[in-house]
CSV table of C-alpha atoms in Angstrom, one decimal:
chain,number,residue,atom,x,y,z
A,1,MET,CA,-49.7,65.3,64.1
A,2,LYS,CA,-51.3,64.7,60.6
A,3,LYS,CA,-48.3,66.3,59.1
A,4,LYS,CA,-45.9,63.8,60.9
A,5,HIS,CA,-48.1,61.0,59.7
A,6,TRP,CA,-47.9,62.3,56.1
A,7,LEU,CA,-44.1,62.7,56.2
A,8,PHE,CA,-43.8,59.2,57.7
A,9,GLY,CA,-45.9,57.8,54.9
A,10,LEU,CA,-44.0,59.5,52.3
A,11,LEU,CA,-40.8,58.2,53.8
A,12,PHE,CA,-42.1,54.7,53.9
A,13,ALA,CA,-43.2,54.7,50.4
A,14,PHE,CA,-39.7,56.0,49.3
A,15,VAL,CA,-38.2,53.1,51.2
A,16,LEU,CA,-40.4,50.6,49.5
A,17,LEU,CA,-39.4,52.0,46.0
A,18,VAL,CA,-35.7,51.7,46.9
A,19,LEU,CA,-36.2,48.1,48.1
A,20,ALA,CA,-38.1,47.2,45.0
A,21,ALA,CA,-35.4,48.7,42.8
A,22,CYS,CA,-32.8,46.7,44.7
A,23,ASN,CA,-34.7,43.5,44.3
A,24,GLY,CA,-35.1,44.3,40.6
A,25,ASN,CA,-31.3,44.5,40.3
A,26,ASP,CA,-30.7,41.4,42.3
A,27,SER,CA,-33.1,39.6,40.0
A,28,LYS,CA,-31.3,40.8,37.0
A,29,ASP,CA,-28.0,39.7,38.4
A,30,GLU,CA,-29.4,36.3,39.1
A,31,THR,CA,-30.8,35.8,35.7
A,32,ASN,CA,-27.6,36.8,33.8
A,33,PRO,CA,-25.5,33.9,35.0
A,34,SER,CA,-28.1,31.5,34.0
A,35,GLU,CA,-28.4,33.0,30.5
A,36,GLU,CA,-24.6,33.1,30.3
A,37,GLY,CA,-24.4,29.5,31.4
A,38,THR,CA,-26.8,28.5,28.7
A,39,THR,CA,-24.8,30.3,25.9
A,40,SER,CA,-21.6,28.6,27.4
A,41,THR,CA,-23.2,25.2,27.2
A,42,GLU,CA,-24.4,25.7,23.7
A,43,THR,CA,-20.9,26.9,22.6
A,44,THR,CA,-19.2,23.8,24.2
A,45,THR,CA,-21.6,21.4,22.5
A,46,THR,CA,-21.0,23.1,19.1
A,47,GLU,CA,-17.2,22.8,19.6
A,48,GLU,CA,-17.6,19.2,20.6
A,49,GLU,CA,-19.6,18.4,17.5
A,50,ALA,CA,-17.1,20.2,15.4
A,51,THR,CA,-14.3,18.1,17.0
A,52,THR,CA,-16.2,15.0,16.3
A,53,GLU,CA,-16.6,15.9,12.7
A,54,GLU,CA,-12.9,16.7,12.3
A,55,SER,CA,-11.6,13.5,14.0
A,56,PRO,CA,-12.3,10.4,11.9
A,57,SER,CA,-13.0,7.3,13.8
A,58,GLY,CA,-14.2,3.7,13.2
A,59,LYS,CA,-12.4,0.8,11.5
A,60,LEU,CA,-10.1,0.3,8.6
A,61,VAL,CA,-9.5,-3.3,7.2
A,62,ILE,CA,-6.4,-3.6,5.0
A,63,TYR,CA,-5.6,-6.6,2.7
A,64,THR,CA,-1.9,-6.3,1.9
A,65,GLY,CA,1.0,-8.1,0.3
A,66,ARG,CA,3.6,-5.7,1.7
A,67,ASP,CA,6.4,-6.3,4.1
A,68,GLU,CA,4.9,-6.7,7.6
A,69,GLY,CA,7.5,-4.4,9.2
A,70,LEU,CA,6.6,-1.6,6.7
A,71,VAL,CA,2.9,-2.2,7.2
A,72,GLN,CA,3.2,-1.8,10.9
A,73,GLY,CA,5.4,1.2,10.7
A,74,VAL,CA,3.0,3.0,8.4
A,75,ILE,CA,0.0,2.2,10.5
A,76,GLU,CA,1.7,3.5,13.5
A,77,ARG,CA,2.3,6.8,11.8
A,78,PHE,CA,-1.2,6.9,10.5
A,79,ASN,CA,-2.6,6.4,14.0
A,80,GLU,CA,-0.4,9.2,15.3
A,81,LYS,CA,-2.4,11.4,13.0
A,82,TYR,CA,-5.8,9.6,13.3
A,83,PRO,CA,-5.8,7.9,16.7
A,84,ASP,CA,-9.5,7.1,16.7
A,85,ILE,CA,-9.3,4.9,13.6
A,86,GLU,CA,-8.9,1.2,14.5
A,87,VAL,CA,-6.7,-0.5,11.8
A,88,GLU,CA,-6.7,-4.2,11.1
A,89,TYR,CA,-4.6,-5.9,8.4
A,90,LEU,CA,-4.3,-9.3,6.8
A,91,THR,CA,-1.2,-10.3,4.9
A,92,MET,CA,-1.4,-12.4,1.8
A,93,GLY,CA,-0.2,-12.5,-1.9
A,94,ALA,CA,-1.7,-10.1,-4.5
A,95,GLN,CA,-3.4,-13.0,-6.2
A,96,GLN,CA,-4.9,-14.2,-3.0
A,97,ILE,CA,-6.2,-10.7,-2.3
A,98,LEU,CA,-7.8,-10.6,-5.7
A,99,GLU,CA,-9.5,-14.0,-5.2
A,100,ARG,CA,-10.7,-12.8,-1.7
A,101,LEU,CA,-12.3,-9.6,-3.1
A,102,ARG,CA,-14.0,-11.7,-5.7
A,103,ALA,CA,-15.4,-14.0,-3.0
A,104,GLU,CA,-16.5,-11.0,-0.9
A,105,LYS,CA,-17.9,-8.9,-3.8
A,106,ALA,CA,-21.6,-9.1,-2.6
A,107,ASN,CA,-20.6,-8.4,1.0
A,108,PRO,CA,-17.2,-6.7,1.1
A,109,GLN,CA,-15.2,-7.2,4.5
A,110,GLY,CA,-12.0,-5.3,3.5
A,111,ASP,CA,-11.6,-1.6,2.8
A,112,PHE,CA,-8.2,-1.2,1.2
A,113,TRP,CA,-5.9,-3.3,-1.1
A,114,TRP,CA,-2.3,-2.4,-0.4
A,115,GLY,CA,0.3,-4.0,-2.7
A,116,GLY,CA,-1.1,-5.3,-5.9
A,117,THR,CA,0.6,-5.9,-9.2
A,118,GLN,CA,-0.6,-3.8,-12.2
A,119,SER,CA,-1.9,-7.0,-13.8
A,120,ALA,CA,-4.0,-8.0,-10.7
A,121,LEU,CA,-5.3,-4.4,-10.2
A,122,ILE,CA,-6.4,-4.2,-13.9
A,123,VAL,CA,-8.4,-7.4,-13.4
A,124,GLY,CA,-9.9,-6.2,-10.2
A,125,ALA,CA,-11.0,-2.9,-11.8
A,126,ASN,CA,-12.5,-4.7,-14.8
A,127,GLU,CA,-14.5,-7.0,-12.5
A,128,ASP,CA,-15.9,-3.9,-10.6
A,129,LEU,CA,-14.1,-4.8,-7.4
A,130,LEU,CA,-12.5,-1.4,-7.0
A,131,HIS,CA,-13.9,2.1,-6.0
A,132,SER,CA,-13.5,4.9,-8.6
A,133,TRP,CA,-12.4,8.3,-7.2
A,134,GLU,CA,-9.9,11.1,-7.6
A,135,PRO,CA,-7.5,11.7,-4.7
A,136,SER,CA,-5.5,14.9,-4.4
A,137,PHE,CA,-2.3,13.4,-5.7
A,138,ALA,CA,-3.7,12.0,-8.9
A,139,ASN,CA,-2.1,14.4,-11.2
A,140,ALA,CA,1.3,13.8,-9.8
A,141,ILE,CA,1.3,10.2,-11.2
A,142,ASN,CA,1.9,9.3,-14.8
A,143,ASN,CA,-1.0,7.8,-16.8
A,144,GLU,CA,0.8,4.5,-17.3
A,145,HIS,CA,1.1,4.1,-13.5
A,146,LYS,CA,-2.7,4.6,-12.6
A,147,ASP,CA,-6.1,3.6,-13.8
A,148,ALA,CA,-7.9,6.0,-16.1
A,149,GLU,CA,-11.0,5.9,-14.0
A,150,GLY,CA,-9.2,6.3,-10.7
A,151,ARG,CA,-9.8,2.7,-9.5
A,152,TRP,CA,-6.2,2.0,-8.6
A,153,PHE,CA,-3.0,4.0,-8.3
A,154,GLY,CA,0.6,2.9,-8.5
A,155,GLU,CA,2.4,3.5,-5.2
A,156,MET,CA,5.9,2.4,-6.3
A,157,LEU,CA,7.8,0.8,-9.1
A,158,LEU,CA,9.3,-2.7,-8.7
A,159,PRO,CA,12.0,-3.8,-11.2
A,160,GLU,CA,12.1,-7.6,-11.3
A,161,VAL,CA,15.7,-8.7,-11.3
A,162,ILE,CA,18.0,-11.8,-10.7
A,163,MET,CA,18.5,-12.4,-7.0
A,164,ILE,CA,21.8,-14.0,-5.8
A,165,ASN,CA,23.3,-15.4,-2.6
A,166,SER,CA,26.2,-12.9,-2.2
A,167,ASP,CA,28.3,-15.4,0.0
A,168,VAL,CA,28.5,-17.6,-3.2
A,169,LEU,CA,28.1,-15.4,-6.2
A,170,THR,CA,29.0,-11.8,-7.2
A,171,LYS,CA,27.5,-9.4,-9.6
A,172,GLU,CA,30.0,-10.6,-12.1
A,173,THR,CA,29.8,-14.4,-11.6
A,174,GLY,CA,26.0,-14.7,-11.4
A,175,PRO,CA,23.6,-14.9,-14.5
A,176,GLN,CA,23.8,-11.6,-16.3
A,177,ASP,CA,20.5,-11.9,-18.2
A,178,TRP,CA,17.3,-13.8,-18.4
A,179,ASP,CA,18.4,-16.3,-21.0
A,180,ASP,CA,21.6,-17.2,-18.9
A,181,LEU,CA,19.2,-18.8,-16.4
A,182,LEU,CA,18.6,-21.6,-18.9
A,183,ASP,CA,22.3,-22.6,-19.0
A,184,PRO,CA,22.8,-26.1,-17.5
A,185,LYS,CA,25.4,-24.7,-15.1
A,186,TRP,CA,22.5,-23.3,-13.0
A,187,LYS,CA,20.7,-26.6,-12.8
A,188,ASP,CA,19.4,-27.1,-9.2
A,189,GLN,CA,20.8,-23.7,-8.2
A,190,ILE,CA,17.5,-21.8,-8.9
A,191,LEU,CA,14.8,-21.4,-6.1
A,192,ILE,CA,11.5,-19.9,-7.1
A,193,ARG,CA,8.8,-18.6,-4.8
A,194,GLY,CA,5.5,-20.5,-5.4
A,195,VAL,CA,4.2,-18.9,-8.6
A,196,LEU,CA,0.4,-19.0,-8.5
A,197,ALA,CA,0.0,-17.4,-5.1
A,198,SER,CA,2.4,-14.6,-5.9
A,199,GLY,CA,1.5,-11.5,-7.9
A,200,THR,CA,5.2,-10.8,-8.3
A,201,MET,CA,6.0,-14.3,-9.8
A,202,ARG,CA,3.0,-14.4,-12.0
A,203,THR,CA,4.1,-11.2,-13.5
A,204,ILE,CA,7.7,-12.2,-14.0
A,205,TYR,CA,6.6,-15.5,-15.7
A,206,SER,CA,4.0,-13.8,-17.8
A,207,SER,CA,6.5,-11.1,-18.9
A,208,MET,CA,8.9,-13.9,-20.0
A,209,ILE,CA,6.1,-15.1,-22.3
A,210,VAL,CA,5.6,-11.6,-23.6
A,211,ARG,CA,9.3,-11.3,-24.1
A,212,GLN,CA,9.3,-14.3,-26.4
A,213,GLY,CA,6.1,-13.0,-28.2
A,214,ALA,CA,2.6,-12.7,-26.7
A,215,ASP,CA,1.0,-13.8,-30.0
A,216,THR,CA,2.8,-17.1,-29.8
A,217,PRO,CA,2.9,-18.1,-26.2
A,218,GLU,CA,4.2,-21.6,-27.1
A,219,LYS,CA,7.7,-19.9,-27.4
A,220,GLY,CA,7.3,-18.5,-23.9
A,221,TYR,CA,6.1,-21.9,-22.6
A,222,ASP,CA,9.2,-23.5,-24.0
A,223,TRP,CA,11.4,-20.9,-22.4
A,224,LEU,CA,9.6,-21.6,-19.0
A,225,MET,CA,10.0,-25.4,-19.5
A,226,LYS,CA,13.8,-24.9,-19.8
A,227,LEU,CA,13.7,-22.7,-16.6
A,228,ASP,CA,11.8,-25.4,-14.8
A,229,ALA,CA,14.5,-27.9,-15.7
A,230,ASN,CA,17.0,-25.8,-13.7
A,231,THR,CA,14.7,-25.0,-10.8
A,232,LYS,CA,15.4,-27.0,-7.7
A,233,GLU,CA,12.3,-26.0,-5.8
A,234,TYR,CA,9.2,-23.8,-5.7
A,235,THR,CA,8.9,-22.5,-2.1
A,236,GLN,CA,5.7,-22.0,-0.2
A,237,ASP,CA,6.3,-18.4,0.5
A,238,PRO,CA,8.9,-15.6,0.6
A,239,ASN,CA,10.1,-16.5,4.0
A,240,GLN,CA,11.0,-20.0,2.9
A,241,LEU,CA,12.7,-18.6,-0.2
A,242,TYR,CA,14.9,-16.3,1.9
A,243,LEU,CA,15.7,-19.2,4.3
A,244,LYS,CA,16.6,-21.8,1.7
A,245,LEU,CA,18.7,-19.2,-0.3
A,246,THR,CA,20.6,-18.3,2.8
A,247,ARG,CA,21.3,-21.9,3.6
A,248,GLN,CA,22.7,-22.3,0.0
A,249,GLU,CA,20.1,-24.9,-0.9
A,250,GLY,CA,20.1,-22.7,-4.1
A,251,THR,CA,22.0,-19.7,-5.1
A,252,VAL,CA,19.8,-17.9,-7.6
A,253,SER,CA,16.3,-16.7,-7.7
A,254,LEU,CA,14.0,-14.1,-9.4
A,255,TRP,CA,12.6,-11.4,-7.2
A,256,ASN,CA,11.8,-7.7,-6.9
A,257,LEU,CA,14.5,-5.2,-6.3
A,258,GLN,CA,12.9,-3.6,-3.3
A,259,ASP,CA,12.8,-6.7,-1.2
A,260,ILE,CA,16.3,-7.6,-2.2
A,261,LEU,CA,17.6,-4.2,-1.1
A,262,LEU,CA,15.6,-4.3,2.0
A,263,LYS,CA,17.0,-7.7,3.1
A,264,LYS,CA,20.5,-6.8,2.0
A,265,HIS,CA,20.7,-3.5,4.1
A,266,THR,CA,18.5,-4.2,7.0
A,267,THR,CA,19.1,-7.9,7.9
A,268,ASP,CA,21.9,-10.5,7.9
A,269,TYR,CA,20.6,-12.2,4.8
A,270,PRO,CA,23.5,-12.6,2.2
A,271,PHE,CA,21.6,-11.2,-0.8
A,272,ASP,CA,22.4,-9.0,-3.7
A,273,TYR,CA,20.9,-8.5,-7.2
A,274,ILE,CA,21.9,-8.4,-10.9
A,275,TYR,CA,20.0,-6.2,-13.2
A,276,PRO,CA,19.4,-8.1,-16.5
A,277,LYS,CA,21.3,-6.6,-19.4
A,278,SER,CA,18.3,-6.8,-21.8
A,279,GLY,CA,16.1,-4.9,-19.3
A,280,ALA,CA,13.7,-5.9,-16.5
A,281,PRO,CA,9.9,-6.0,-16.3
A,282,ILE,CA,9.1,-3.1,-14.1
A,283,LEU,CA,5.9,-3.8,-12.1
A,284,VAL,CA,3.7,-1.1,-10.9
A,285,ASP,CA,2.9,-2.0,-7.3
A,286,GLY,CA,-0.3,-0.3,-6.5
A,287,VAL,CA,-3.2,0.3,-4.1
A,288,ALA,CA,-7.0,0.5,-4.3
A,289,VAL,CA,-10.0,1.3,-2.3
A,290,VAL,CA,-12.5,-1.7,-2.3
A,291,ASN,CA,-15.7,-1.0,-4.0
A,292,ASN,CA,-18.5,-0.6,-1.5
A,293,ALA,CA,-16.1,-0.8,1.3
A,294,PRO,CA,-17.7,-0.8,4.7
A,295,ASN,CA,-15.2,2.0,5.8
A,296,LEU,CA,-14.9,3.9,2.6
A,297,LYS,CA,-13.9,7.3,3.9
A,298,ASN,CA,-11.3,5.8,6.2
A,299,ALA,CA,-9.9,3.9,3.2
A,300,GLU,CA,-9.7,7.1,1.2
A,301,LEU,CA,-8.0,8.8,4.1
A,302,PHE,CA,-5.4,6.2,4.3
A,303,THR,CA,-4.7,6.4,0.6
A,304,GLU,CA,-4.1,10.1,0.9
A,305,PHE,CA,-1.8,9.5,3.9
A,306,LEU,CA,0.2,6.9,2.0
A,307,PHE,CA,1.0,9.3,-0.8
A,308,GLU,CA,1.9,12.3,1.3
A,309,GLN,CA,5.3,13.6,0.0
A,310,GLY,CA,6.9,13.4,3.3
A,311,LEU,CA,6.0,9.7,3.9
A,312,VAL,CA,7.0,8.9,0.3
A,313,THR,CA,10.5,10.1,0.8
A,314,GLU,CA,10.7,8.4,4.2
A,315,LEU,CA,9.7,5.0,2.7
A,316,ALA,CA,12.3,5.5,-0.1
A,317,ASN,CA,15.0,6.1,2.5
A,318,GLU,CA,13.7,3.4,5.0
A,319,TYR,CA,12.3,0.8,2.8
A,320,TYR,CA,14.0,1.3,-0.7
A,321,GLN,CA,10.8,2.1,-2.4
A,322,ILE,CA,10.9,3.7,-5.9
A,323,PRO,CA,7.9,6.2,-5.9
A,324,THR,CA,5.5,6.7,-8.7
A,325,ARG,CA,5.0,10.4,-7.7
A,326,THR,CA,6.8,12.6,-10.2
A,327,ASP,CA,7.0,15.7,-7.9
A,328,ILE,CA,9.3,14.3,-5.3
A,329,ASP,CA,12.3,16.4,-4.3
A,330,LEU,CA,15.3,14.5,-5.7
A,331,ASN,CA,17.5,15.9,-3.0
A,332,ALA,CA,15.4,14.2,-0.3
A,333,MET,CA,15.9,10.9,-2.0
A,334,PRO,CA,18.7,8.3,-1.1
A,335,ASP,CA,21.8,7.8,-3.1
A,336,TRP,CA,20.8,4.3,-4.4
A,337,TYR,CA,17.8,5.8,-6.0
A,338,LYS,CA,19.8,8.6,-7.8
A,339,GLU,CA,22.0,5.9,-9.2
A,340,LEU,CA,19.2,3.7,-10.7
A,341,ASN,CA,19.0,3.1,-14.5
A,342,LEU,CA,15.6,1.5,-15.0
A,343,THR,CA,15.8,-0.1,-18.4
A,344,THR,CA,12.9,-2.3,-19.4
A,345,PHE,CA,11.4,-4.0,-22.4
A,346,ASP,CA,8.0,-3.4,-24.0
A,347,ILE,CA,5.1,-5.0,-22.2
A,348,ASP,CA,1.4,-4.4,-23.1
A,349,TRP,CA,0.0,-4.6,-19.7
A,350,GLU,CA,-3.6,-4.8,-20.8
A,351,VAL,CA,-2.8,-7.8,-22.9
A,352,MET,CA,-0.8,-9.5,-20.2
A,353,SER,CA,-3.4,-9.0,-17.5
A,354,ALA,CA,-6.0,-10.4,-19.9
A,355,GLN,CA,-3.9,-13.5,-20.6
A,356,GLU,CA,-2.1,-14.0,-17.4
A,357,ALA,CA,-4.6,-16.4,-15.8
A,358,GLU,CA,-4.7,-18.6,-18.9
A,359,TRP,CA,-0.9,-18.7,-19.2
A,360,MET,CA,-0.3,-19.4,-15.5
A,361,GLU,CA,-2.9,-22.2,-15.6
A,362,TYR,CA,-1.2,-23.8,-18.5
A,363,TRP,CA,2.2,-23.4,-16.8
A,364,ASP,CA,0.9,-25.0,-13.6
A,365,THR,CA,-0.8,-27.9,-15.4
A,366,ASN,CA,1.7,-28.6,-18.2
A,367,ILE,CA,5.1,-27.2,-17.2
A,368,LYS,CA,5.7,-27.0,-13.4
A,369,GLY,CA,8.0,-29.9,-12.2
A,370,ARG,CA,7.7,-31.7,-15.6
A,371,ALA,CA,11.2,-30.9,-17.1
A,372,LYS,CA,13.2,-32.9,-14.6
């Protein structure tokens, strides 16, 4: 009887050991999913943080003098690549942008200046309005088309030429050079976009003074007085210029080659151009990041995007831009670009940018509308 009890007790103890082992395995199995779950959560969180770091977000405020259709098209492309950046833009002339940046210097509201003349950008840089940095494409732009301290970069070249209504005039019958514009035959045939608000027109008029001799601006003033005598009207903005030229309220104007080609090939406007025989002032139309911009990194990101080689060639084909990048594949460029012969005359841009404000103030006060 004792032997049976002893065997029973041994068997019972063995059963308890087996049960304990099973419970131990069950406990281990229950713990592992929890541990694996913790690892999975940590991994997911890390990936989300990495994704956030790699996906720029926030705002970008652009001040631009560029064609609105072009601006909208580029912003759409930019948002395809960076969908979390909210882009706002305000359209105004280059001189108006400069004046706005001056007014906002203590508390910048804009981030990016898109479409400024070389003269205006030089002034902005000298007044500490522009951010200094070195983008990836900097070495692909010639020194004369960028700021030495990286505060602005030329995006494209803009030859300033003679614009004509092609329903009335041809390349052969229109004025062939700048001095031809002073011929009495063109009296009341010349329409000019309002000069002071336009970086393009300020540069054209200032370059005409330089052409006569910057050391003696009186000669340039006399030339502009004769041009004023033949000028029928100074229009409020480019749209008014296009409208009045189309209506044949005038047949001749002075404007940049890109806009003329754009209107000629993509709209019903009857426009064409004559490249002056003595050469044209070739503006550097550039961009800059605003100093102390509220969304500095997004502005830098937009700059890099704007100068990507693929976009540069697209804009040449779609919007007739002459790029400043020197490493563009010529085979990817349109035929009109390959046929260009960009002759110019000497312009000291530093001198012109320094004197432009004084010269244009004199023109506005003493010349505009006074030669009639």
